[in-house]
């Protein structure tokens, strides 16, 4: 019996995808609460992602939750015995609700049923999970609620009233997804996917040095058409810019990401504008720069474009002579924005990037002066293109700061913190 169970657990673990967020929640203690809902299956994967991200996970399930998924599964995935009853006598003081709520850095209820949300709204304590939510120290143990229900239950005025009430009482209500539901209907009320829950939790727990800022990021290459099937472009995966957009959002900013042709997923909560050519990127970026407070130019913009893009595919004519192409220079988006009155007056803080192949420091200092930006982040092109890690040299008026090789995700966070430290302070 024991061996069968062991094999089943191994299969379950293998089925659940690994994530790239290893270590993001190291040292965090997360209490994961499950209530009755079909979305409980997503909580199994969420639990696995949490442990992979380094969190210690304590699962608490309501009686209804146990109808949908077993505590055995959740114990295997969290590596800790699951609590299901307020009468659990395991704790020496026999006060599971007090101990559990004091041992958590955050409580996440996923799925949160309509009934459970109603219990929270009323401050009820019928079951261990509702009881420990009521008993939690409000400042030390934030409560995140991931609703999951049928679209009519979601839209019902009572549910919406209860959600407003629990938000007013200090809960952080996560958004719901839209789509096909287990009941066969289509609409709002689906619980977020496991990966989305993890992103929301990491963002929630991140420091917020950019609260109130509007960050504008350009990322990826541009594509300059020669004819309908050919063009010239730059080597850029967009990974650094996307990581910066995500880190800025986690730091509390409103983020707009102007993306050249890349195939990366949009970070949660980020407004993405897809563009093709440098002229498209220029137009979209200039428009957004009117309201942005920070501009970070990571895009590898093509310096030149063909003077005339042919309307039809250019054919070989048999003469052996290649076609001659004339080029015109593209606008320098960063330099233009850095010269704008808002940037000059300090309302818009500009950060440039430089991909060099040698002499990083000297080239970075020269580029910072040429572009007229307060901060320039330099990297070695061949050591960053397409990779998941990188190293940066930050150059500003004060000198040089080295950010040693790390994942682009970690570097993006460090860069965001460095930018936040350099922002002109608002008058008190
Ligand atoms: O001149 P160079 O291309 O090396 O400068 C790199 C920096 O300038 C990057 O921040 C890049 O996003 C920005 N840039 C731009 N518009 C261009 C060329 C570069 O915004 N046309």
Tab-separated table of C-alpha atoms and ligand atoms in Angstrom:
chain	number	residue	atom	x	y	z
A	1	UNK	CA	0.000	0.000	0.000
A	2	UNK	CA	2.737	2.376	1.076
A	3	UNK	CA	4.753	1.678	-2.091
A	4	UNK	CA	1.747	2.193	-4.330
A	5	UNK	CA	1.167	5.529	-2.698
A	6	UNK	CA	4.814	6.461	-3.090
A	7	UNK	CA	4.717	5.652	-6.817
A	8	UNK	CA	1.517	7.663	-7.246
A	9	UNK	CA	3.122	10.682	-5.589
A	10	UNK	CA	6.166	10.420	-7.851
A	11	UNK	CA	3.929	10.379	-10.931
A	12	UNK	CA	1.973	13.365	-9.660
A	13	UNK	CA	5.174	15.320	-9.073
A	14	UNK	CA	6.474	14.495	-12.543
A	15	UNK	CA	3.198	15.590	-14.157
A	16	UNK	CA	3.350	19.000	-12.618
A	17	UNK	CA	5.441	21.410	-14.633
A	18	UNK	CA	8.585	22.875	-13.176
A	19	UNK	CA	8.713	26.631	-13.043
A	20	UNK	CA	11.406	29.204	-13.560
A	21	UNK	CA	10.718	30.883	-10.263
A	22	UNK	CA	13.023	28.739	-8.148
A	23	UNK	CA	14.035	30.548	-4.979
A	24	UNK	CA	11.604	33.446	-5.387
A	25	UNK	CA	9.811	32.595	-2.130
A	26	UNK	CA	12.730	31.179	-0.157
A	27	UNK	CA	12.106	31.526	3.562
A	28	UNK	CA	8.432	32.488	3.121
A	29	UNK	CA	5.793	30.583	5.069
A	30	UNK	CA	2.580	30.343	3.108
A	31	UNK	CA	-0.656	28.998	4.522
A	32	UNK	CA	-2.640	27.600	1.596
A	33	UNK	CA	-6.353	27.247	2.332
A	34	UNK	CA	-8.648	25.155	0.115
A	35	UNK	CA	-12.425	25.426	0.137
A	36	UNK	CA	-15.021	23.449	-1.820
A	37	UNK	CA	-14.742	23.931	-5.576
A	38	UNK	CA	-13.733	22.081	-8.736
A	39	UNK	CA	-10.778	24.476	-9.037
A	40	UNK	CA	-9.189	22.567	-6.123
A	41	UNK	CA	-7.225	20.639	-8.761
A	42	UNK	CA	-5.386	23.862	-9.610
A	43	UNK	CA	-4.500	24.262	-5.919
A	44	UNK	CA	-2.507	21.024	-6.177
A	45	UNK	CA	-0.299	22.484	-8.890
A	46	UNK	CA	-0.146	25.843	-7.103
A	47	UNK	CA	1.096	24.070	-3.969
A	48	UNK	CA	3.837	22.406	-6.001
A	49	UNK	CA	4.879	25.704	-7.587
A	50	UNK	CA	5.020	27.309	-4.143
A	51	UNK	CA	7.386	24.652	-2.808
A	52	UNK	CA	9.492	24.853	-5.977
A	53	UNK	CA	9.720	28.613	-5.440
A	54	UNK	CA	11.191	27.853	-2.010
A	55	UNK	CA	8.178	28.500	0.236
A	56	UNK	CA	7.186	26.387	3.208
A	57	UNK	CA	3.546	25.508	2.618
A	58	UNK	CA	1.029	24.576	5.296
A	59	UNK	CA	-2.239	23.377	3.805
A	60	UNK	CA	-5.579	23.783	5.566
A	61	UNK	CA	-8.704	22.311	3.935
A	62	UNK	CA	-12.383	22.727	4.692
A	63	UNK	CA	-14.665	19.706	4.828
A	64	UNK	CA	-16.094	20.676	1.427
A	65	UNK	CA	-12.588	20.925	-0.085
A	66	UNK	CA	-11.984	17.279	0.910
A	67	UNK	CA	-14.863	16.297	-1.397
A	68	UNK	CA	-12.870	17.582	-4.377
A	69	UNK	CA	-9.263	16.616	-3.570
A	70	UNK	CA	-7.787	14.562	-0.770
A	71	UNK	CA	-5.547	15.753	2.075
A	72	UNK	CA	-3.254	12.865	1.059
A	73	UNK	CA	-2.474	14.582	-2.236
A	74	UNK	CA	-1.942	17.950	-0.588
A	75	UNK	CA	0.283	16.422	2.100
A	76	UNK	CA	2.422	14.780	-0.569
A	77	UNK	CA	2.791	18.023	-2.501
A	78	UNK	CA	3.408	20.291	0.494
A	79	UNK	CA	5.483	17.769	2.438
A	80	UNK	CA	3.536	18.531	5.615
A	81	UNK	CA	0.457	17.027	7.294
A	82	UNK	CA	-2.721	18.878	6.325
A	83	UNK	CA	-5.079	20.446	8.870
A	84	UNK	CA	-8.815	19.931	8.297
A	85	UNK	CA	-10.439	20.491	11.682
A	86	UNK	CA	-10.385	23.048	14.475
A	87	UNK	CA	-10.591	20.098	16.869
A	88	UNK	CA	-7.240	18.751	15.638
A	89	UNK	CA	-5.471	17.790	18.882
A	90	UNK	CA	-1.936	17.699	17.438
A	91	UNK	CA	-0.977	21.118	18.772
A	92	UNK	CA	0.151	21.092	22.424
A	93	UNK	CA	-2.044	24.064	23.258
A	94	UNK	CA	-4.896	22.660	21.170
A	95	UNK	CA	-5.228	26.000	19.365
A	96	UNK	CA	-4.492	25.189	15.746
A	97	UNK	CA	-6.193	28.404	14.585
A	98	UNK	CA	-3.883	30.594	16.662
A	99	UNK	CA	-0.660	28.713	15.900
A	100	UNK	CA	-1.283	28.412	12.152
A	101	UNK	CA	-2.215	32.058	11.683
A	102	UNK	CA	0.869	33.196	13.658
A	103	UNK	CA	3.213	30.979	11.644
A	104	UNK	CA	2.200	32.364	8.223
A	105	UNK	CA	3.761	35.238	6.268
A	106	UNK	CA	0.665	35.148	4.050
A	107	UNK	CA	-2.587	33.198	3.873
A	108	UNK	CA	-3.821	32.329	0.390
A	109	UNK	CA	-7.290	30.832	0.007
A	110	UNK	CA	-7.442	29.134	-3.400
A	111	UNK	CA	-10.039	28.180	-4.371
A	112	UNK	CA	-12.276	30.494	-2.340
A	113	UNK	CA	-15.906	29.456	-2.817
A	114	UNK	CA	-18.841	31.886	-2.733
A	115	UNK	CA	-19.875	30.332	0.578
A	116	UNK	CA	-16.431	30.800	2.108
A	117	UNK	CA	-16.313	34.445	0.980
A	118	UNK	CA	-19.720	34.931	2.638
A	119	UNK	CA	-18.325	33.424	5.842
A	120	UNK	CA	-15.361	35.819	5.737
A	121	UNK	CA	-17.663	38.779	5.093
A	122	UNK	CA	-19.664	37.900	8.193
A	123	UNK	CA	-16.644	37.147	10.348
A	124	UNK	CA	-17.859	33.582	10.924
A	125	UNK	CA	-15.666	30.868	12.414
A	126	UNK	CA	-17.509	27.607	11.756
A	127	UNK	CA	-14.467	25.769	10.407
A	128	UNK	CA	-10.733	25.891	11.025
A	129	UNK	CA	-9.948	27.883	7.862
A	130	UNK	CA	-12.518	30.630	8.497
A	131	UNK	CA	-11.544	30.606	12.164
A	132	UNK	CA	-7.836	31.156	11.510
A	133	UNK	CA	-8.611	33.916	8.954
A	134	UNK	CA	-10.586	35.687	11.687
A	135	UNK	CA	-7.870	35.040	14.272
A	136	UNK	CA	-4.991	36.220	12.073
A	137	UNK	CA	-2.978	39.280	13.084
A	138	UNK	CA	-4.121	41.704	10.341
A	139	UNK	CA	-0.778	43.423	9.777
A	140	UNK	CA	1.475	40.368	9.994
A	141	UNK	CA	-0.543	37.787	8.061
A	142	UNK	CA	-2.087	39.272	4.900
A	143	UNK	CA	-4.991	37.317	3.392
A	144	UNK	CA	-5.206	36.724	-0.369
A	145	UNK	CA	-8.433	35.302	-1.740
A	146	UNK	CA	-8.701	33.606	-5.150
A	147	UNK	CA	-12.416	33.306	-5.939
A	148	UNK	CA	-13.651	30.310	-7.951
A	149	UNK	CA	-17.293	29.827	-8.857
A	150	UNK	CA	-19.973	29.624	-11.518
A	151	UNK	CA	-20.546	32.859	-13.448
A	152	UNK	CA	-24.053	33.428	-12.003
A	153	UNK	CA	-22.762	32.958	-8.456
A	154	UNK	CA	-19.927	35.372	-9.263
A	155	UNK	CA	-22.274	38.013	-10.700
A	156	UNK	CA	-24.833	37.691	-7.866
A	157	UNK	CA	-25.170	40.940	-5.914
A	158	UNK	CA	-24.653	39.053	-2.647
A	159	UNK	CA	-21.253	37.724	-3.804
A	160	UNK	CA	-20.177	41.117	-5.125
A	161	UNK	CA	-21.311	42.734	-1.853
A	162	UNK	CA	-19.343	40.153	0.148
A	163	UNK	CA	-16.226	40.706	-1.975
A	164	UNK	CA	-16.409	44.463	-1.382
A	165	UNK	CA	-16.837	43.779	2.321
A	166	UNK	CA	-13.853	41.458	2.686
A	167	UNK	CA	-11.696	43.891	0.661
A	168	UNK	CA	-12.775	46.695	3.012
A	169	UNK	CA	-11.845	44.416	5.927
A	170	UNK	CA	-8.308	44.057	4.584
A	171	UNK	CA	-8.378	40.985	2.316
A	172	UNK	CA	-6.609	41.184	-1.049
A	173	UNK	CA	-9.092	39.810	-3.592
A	174	UNK	CA	-7.401	38.381	-6.689
A	175	UNK	CA	-9.042	38.748	-10.089
A	176	UNK	CA	-10.931	35.877	-11.711
A	177	UNK	CA	-10.486	34.525	-15.197
A	178	UNK	CA	-13.053	34.398	-17.984
A	179	UNK	CA	-13.859	31.302	-19.992
A	180	UNK	CA	-15.416	27.873	-20.043
A	181	UNK	CA	-16.502	26.632	-16.632
A	182	UNK	CA	-16.755	23.106	-15.217
A	183	UNK	CA	-20.569	23.400	-15.327
A	184	UNK	CA	-20.418	23.915	-19.107
A	185	UNK	CA	-21.311	27.609	-18.990
A	186	UNK	CA	-18.950	30.359	-20.132
A	187	UNK	CA	-18.243	33.540	-18.208
A	188	UNK	CA	-16.417	35.131	-15.283
A	189	UNK	CA	-15.553	33.300	-12.097
A	190	UNK	CA	-12.838	30.845	-13.109
A	191	UNK	CA	-9.997	30.707	-10.649
A	192	UNK	CA	-6.641	31.969	-11.942
A	193	UNK	CA	-4.232	29.294	-13.170
A	194	UNK	CA	-1.539	28.038	-10.786
A	195	UNK	CA	1.250	30.029	-12.467
A	196	UNK	CA	-0.863	33.185	-12.391
A	197	UNK	CA	-1.558	32.708	-8.676
A	198	UNK	CA	2.168	32.385	-8.059
A	199	UNK	CA	2.923	35.566	-10.026
A	200	UNK	CA	0.212	37.434	-8.077
A	201	UNK	CA	1.588	36.243	-4.737
A	202	UNK	CA	5.197	37.137	-5.595
A	203	UNK	CA	4.072	40.590	-6.751
A	204	UNK	CA	1.994	41.051	-3.588
A	205	UNK	CA	4.949	40.213	-1.341
A	206	UNK	CA	7.439	42.426	-3.241
A	207	UNK	CA	8.555	45.794	-1.849
A	208	UNK	CA	6.827	48.728	-3.604
A	209	UNK	CA	9.467	51.426	-4.245
A	210	UNK	CA	7.794	52.438	-7.548
A	211	UNK	CA	4.262	52.919	-6.232
A	212	UNK	CA	2.576	55.770	-8.130
A	213	UNK	CA	5.109	55.678	-11.005
A	214	UNK	CA	4.245	55.040	-14.675
A	215	UNK	CA	7.074	53.032	-16.198
A	216	UNK	CA	7.510	52.841	-19.959
A	217	UNK	CA	9.749	50.055	-21.296
A	218	UNK	CA	10.817	49.303	-24.876
A	219	UNK	CA	11.958	45.730	-25.518
A	220	UNK	CA	13.011	43.351	-28.267
A	221	UNK	CA	14.282	44.086	-31.764
A	222	UNK	CA	12.580	46.061	-34.521
A	223	UNK	CA	11.945	44.693	-37.993
A	224	UNK	CA	12.606	46.860	-41.049
A	225	UNK	CA	10.915	45.526	-44.152
A	226	UNK	CA	12.832	45.215	-47.435
A	227	UNK	CA	9.866	43.683	-49.224
A	228	UNK	CA	6.790	41.720	-48.040
A	229	UNK	CA	8.871	38.639	-47.144
A	230	UNK	CA	12.277	40.010	-46.093
A	231	UNK	CA	13.661	42.493	-43.692
A	232	UNK	CA	16.560	43.418	-41.442
A	233	UNK	CA	16.484	43.129	-37.702
A	234	UNK	CA	18.693	43.008	-34.602
A	235	UNK	CA	19.565	40.115	-32.347
A	236	UNK	CA	17.464	40.647	-29.235
A	237	UNK	CA	15.231	38.152	-27.443
A	238	UNK	CA	13.431	40.845	-25.409
A	239	UNK	CA	14.034	38.840	-22.216
A	240	UNK	CA	15.788	41.641	-20.314
A	241	UNK	CA	13.127	44.219	-21.161
A	242	UNK	CA	10.277	41.852	-20.295
A	243	UNK	CA	11.960	41.009	-16.973
A	244	UNK	CA	12.300	44.745	-16.230
A	245	UNK	CA	8.624	45.357	-17.064
A	246	UNK	CA	7.647	42.578	-14.702
A	247	UNK	CA	9.933	43.764	-11.895
A	248	UNK	CA	8.595	47.321	-12.255
A	249	UNK	CA	5.021	46.063	-11.960
A	250	UNK	CA	5.925	44.015	-8.886
A	251	UNK	CA	7.500	47.177	-7.454
A	252	UNK	CA	4.086	48.857	-7.659
A	253	UNK	CA	4.321	50.822	-10.934
A	254	UNK	CA	1.812	51.031	-13.784
A	255	UNK	CA	3.798	49.562	-16.649
A	256	UNK	CA	3.518	49.938	-20.423
A	257	UNK	CA	5.716	47.621	-22.476
A	258	UNK	CA	6.325	48.502	-26.125
A	259	UNK	CA	7.457	45.199	-27.624
A	260	UNK	CA	9.108	44.549	-30.965
A	261	UNK	CA	8.577	41.159	-32.656
A	262	UNK	CA	9.262	38.602	-29.889
A	263	UNK	CA	7.386	35.517	-28.737
A	264	UNK	CA	7.517	36.085	-24.976
A	265	UNK	CA	4.440	35.953	-22.740
A	266	UNK	CA	3.219	39.292	-21.372
A	267	UNK	CA	4.026	39.702	-17.673
A	268	UNK	CA	0.858	39.833	-15.553
A	269	UNK	CA	-0.591	43.267	-15.010
A	270	UNK	CA	1.562	44.885	-17.710
A	271	UNK	CA	0.005	46.776	-20.639
A	272	UNK	CA	1.712	45.533	-23.808
A	273	UNK	CA	1.783	47.310	-27.165
A	274	UNK	CA	3.194	45.221	-30.041
A	275	UNK	CA	5.084	47.065	-32.760
A	276	UNK	CA	7.093	46.030	-35.827
A	277	UNK	CA	9.354	48.721	-37.228
A	278	UNK	CA	11.450	51.394	-35.527
A	279	UNK	CA	9.005	54.029	-36.814
A	280	UNK	CA	6.093	52.141	-35.177
A	281	UNK	CA	8.077	51.865	-31.942
A	282	UNK	CA	8.939	55.552	-32.132
A	283	UNK	CA	5.275	56.595	-32.560
A	284	UNK	CA	3.959	54.388	-29.731
A	285	UNK	CA	6.770	55.322	-27.366
A	286	UNK	CA	6.464	59.073	-27.974
A	287	UNK	CA	2.733	58.887	-27.233
A	288	UNK	CA	3.232	56.958	-23.967
A	289	UNK	CA	6.136	59.189	-22.918
A	290	UNK	CA	3.655	62.048	-22.466
A	291	UNK	CA	2.464	60.496	-19.197
A	292	UNK	CA	5.312	58.180	-18.142
A	293	UNK	CA	7.516	59.068	-15.181
A	294	UNK	CA	10.293	56.553	-15.951
A	295	UNK	CA	11.470	55.451	-19.403
A	296	UNK	CA	13.709	52.382	-19.755
A	297	UNK	CA	14.934	51.774	-23.307
A	298	UNK	CA	16.054	48.155	-23.613
A	299	UNK	CA	14.960	47.702	-27.234
A	300	UNK	CA	17.552	46.921	-29.889
A	301	UNK	CA	16.247	49.418	-32.410
A	302	UNK	CA	17.525	49.066	-35.976
A	303	UNK	CA	19.694	52.085	-36.742
A	304	UNK	CA	18.702	52.134	-40.422
A	305	UNK	CA	15.746	51.070	-42.528
A	306	UNK	CA	15.516	50.500	-46.286
A	307	UNK	CA	14.638	53.831	-47.898
A	308	UNK	CA	11.859	52.140	-49.898
A	309	UNK	CA	10.215	48.859	-48.930
A	310	UNK	CA	9.251	47.106	-52.188
A	311	UNK	CA	5.525	46.385	-52.561
A	312	UNK	CA	6.227	42.983	-54.145
A	313	UNK	CA	8.859	40.351	-53.414
A	314	UNK	CA	12.135	41.369	-55.077
A	315	UNK	CA	12.953	38.604	-57.631
A	316	UNK	CA	16.275	37.403	-58.945
A	317	UNK	CA	16.443	38.706	-62.510
A	318	UNK	CA	19.058	36.186	-63.728
A	319	UNK	CA	21.739	38.839	-64.231
A	320	UNK	CA	23.702	37.718	-61.169
A	321	UNK	CA	23.530	41.294	-59.870
A	322	UNK	CA	22.099	41.623	-56.343
A	323	UNK	CA	19.633	44.489	-55.888
A	324	UNK	CA	21.087	47.632	-54.363
A	325	UNK	CA	19.377	48.890	-51.235
A	326	UNK	CA	19.453	52.459	-50.017
A	327	UNK	CA	19.069	53.068	-46.286
A	328	UNK	CA	17.847	55.959	-44.183
A	329	UNK	CA	18.544	56.471	-40.502
A	330	UNK	CA	15.835	55.705	-37.944
A	331	UNK	CA	14.981	58.185	-35.215
A	332	UNK	CA	16.873	57.668	-31.951
A	333	UNK	CA	13.922	57.189	-29.617
A	334	UNK	CA	15.897	57.375	-26.388
A	335	UNK	CA	17.902	60.464	-27.343
A	336	UNK	CA	14.743	62.243	-28.509
A	337	UNK	CA	12.826	61.490	-25.316
A	338	UNK	CA	15.830	62.388	-23.140
A	339	UNK	CA	15.839	65.849	-24.823
A	340	UNK	CA	12.112	66.428	-24.215
A	341	UNK	CA	11.002	69.122	-21.739
A	342	UNK	CA	9.529	66.523	-19.328
A	343	UNK	CA	12.828	64.628	-19.173
A	344	UNK	CA	14.822	67.853	-18.788
A	345	UNK	CA	12.628	69.081	-15.962
A	346	UNK	CA	12.997	65.789	-14.059
A	347	UNK	CA	9.390	64.623	-14.550
A	348	UNK	CA	10.577	61.719	-16.719
A	349	UNK	CA	13.635	59.721	-15.605
A	350	UNK	CA	15.381	58.071	-18.592
A	351	UNK	CA	17.471	54.915	-18.528
A	352	UNK	CA	19.403	53.719	-21.584
A	353	UNK	CA	20.953	50.367	-22.403
A	354	UNK	CA	24.126	49.653	-24.306
A	355	UNK	CA	25.102	46.325	-25.817
A	356	UNK	CA	28.813	46.460	-26.500
A	357	UNK	CA	31.334	43.916	-27.684
A	358	UNK	CA	34.374	45.440	-25.909
A	359	UNK	CA	35.540	48.315	-23.684
A	360	UNK	CA	32.309	48.230	-21.737
A	361	UNK	CA	33.013	51.069	-19.333
A	362	UNK	CA	34.463	53.587	-21.803
A	363	UNK	CA	31.721	52.890	-24.349
A	364	UNK	CA	29.026	53.120	-21.677
A	365	UNK	CA	30.265	56.459	-20.385
A	366	UNK	CA	30.454	57.865	-23.900
A	367	UNK	CA	26.979	56.576	-24.748
A	368	UNK	CA	25.477	58.013	-21.570
A	369	UNK	CA	26.795	61.458	-22.514
A	370	UNK	CA	25.741	61.129	-26.144
A	371	UNK	CA	22.195	60.061	-25.288
A	372	UNK	CA	21.864	62.627	-22.505
A	373	UNK	CA	20.443	60.152	-19.955
A	374	UNK	CA	21.073	60.170	-16.194
A	375	UNK	CA	21.583	56.386	-16.047
A	376	UNK	CA	22.944	53.895	-18.554
A	377	UNK	CA	23.060	50.104	-18.122
A	378	UNK	CA	25.748	48.422	-20.200
A	379	UNK	CA	26.156	44.749	-21.038
A	380	UNK	CA	28.318	42.683	-23.334
A	381	UNK	CA	26.175	41.742	-26.327
A	382	UNK	CA	27.452	38.208	-26.992
A	383	UNK	CA	27.206	37.407	-23.247
A	384	UNK	CA	23.519	38.326	-23.050
A	385	UNK	CA	21.755	37.703	-26.396
A	386	UNK	CA	19.021	35.121	-25.884
A	387	UNK	CA	20.385	34.002	-22.506
A	388	UNK	CA	18.482	33.867	-19.255
A	389	UNK	CA	21.330	35.473	-17.335
A	390	UNK	CA	23.363	38.603	-17.790
A	391	UNK	CA	25.649	41.064	-15.961
A	392	UNK	CA	25.242	44.856	-15.946
A	393	UNK	CA	27.427	47.872	-15.425
A	394	UNK	CA	25.444	50.920	-14.295
A	395	UNK	CA	26.938	54.287	-15.145
A	396	UNK	CA	25.587	57.557	-13.763
A	397	UNK	CA	26.950	60.954	-12.725
A	398	UNK	CA	28.134	59.496	-9.409
A	399	UNK	CA	30.189	56.700	-10.954
A	400	UNK	CA	29.890	53.015	-11.719
A	401	UNK	CA	27.858	50.249	-10.050
A	402	UNK	CA	28.455	46.633	-11.007
A	403	UNK	CA	25.570	44.173	-10.964
A	404	UNK	CA	27.335	40.788	-11.226
A	405	UNK	CA	26.107	37.914	-13.381
A	406	UNK	CA	22.689	36.696	-12.282
A	407	UNK	CA	19.380	35.712	-13.863
A	408	UNK	CA	17.775	38.500	-15.915
A	409	UNK	CA	14.894	38.311	-13.450
A	410	UNK	CA	17.181	39.012	-10.472
A	411	UNK	CA	19.060	41.728	-12.378
A	412	UNK	CA	15.785	43.378	-13.371
A	413	UNK	CA	14.804	43.614	-9.716
A	414	UNK	CA	18.165	45.072	-8.757
A	415	UNK	CA	17.964	47.581	-11.598
A	416	UNK	CA	14.459	48.627	-10.528
A	417	UNK	CA	15.724	49.152	-6.958
A	418	UNK	CA	18.700	51.180	-8.286
A	419	UNK	CA	16.360	53.350	-10.373
A	420	UNK	CA	14.015	53.881	-7.402
A	421	UNK	CA	16.982	55.077	-5.290
A	422	UNK	CA	17.934	57.636	-7.951
A	423	UNK	CA	14.478	59.162	-8.538
A	424	UNK	CA	14.156	62.812	-7.633
A	425	UNK	CA	12.291	62.900	-4.318
A	426	UNK	CA	8.840	64.510	-4.367
A	427	UNK	CA	8.634	67.640	-2.212
A	428	UNK	CA	7.292	66.742	1.227
B	1	LIG	O1	23.039	53.869	-30.045
B	1	LIG	P1	22.709	52.545	-29.484
B	1	LIG	O2	21.743	51.772	-30.318
B	1	LIG	O3	23.864	51.709	-29.078
B	1	LIG	O4	21.952	52.897	-28.105
B	1	LIG	C1	21.330	51.967	-27.315
B	1	LIG	C2	20.258	52.623	-26.485
B	1	LIG	O5	19.499	53.550	-27.228
B	1	LIG	C3	19.254	51.594	-26.007
B	1	LIG	O6	18.732	52.066	-24.783
B	1	LIG	C4	18.226	51.617	-27.109
B	1	LIG	O7	16.970	51.138	-26.681
B	1	LIG	C5	18.174	53.081	-27.470
B	1	LIG	N1	17.865	53.358	-28.879
B	1	LIG	C6	16.693	53.980	-29.241
B	1	LIG	N2	16.431	54.289	-30.559
B	1	LIG	C7	17.319	53.988	-31.517
B	1	LIG	C8	18.528	53.356	-31.174
B	1	LIG	C9	18.776	53.044	-29.860
B	1	LIG	O8	15.860	54.247	-28.367
B	1	LIG	N3	17.056	54.286	-32.762
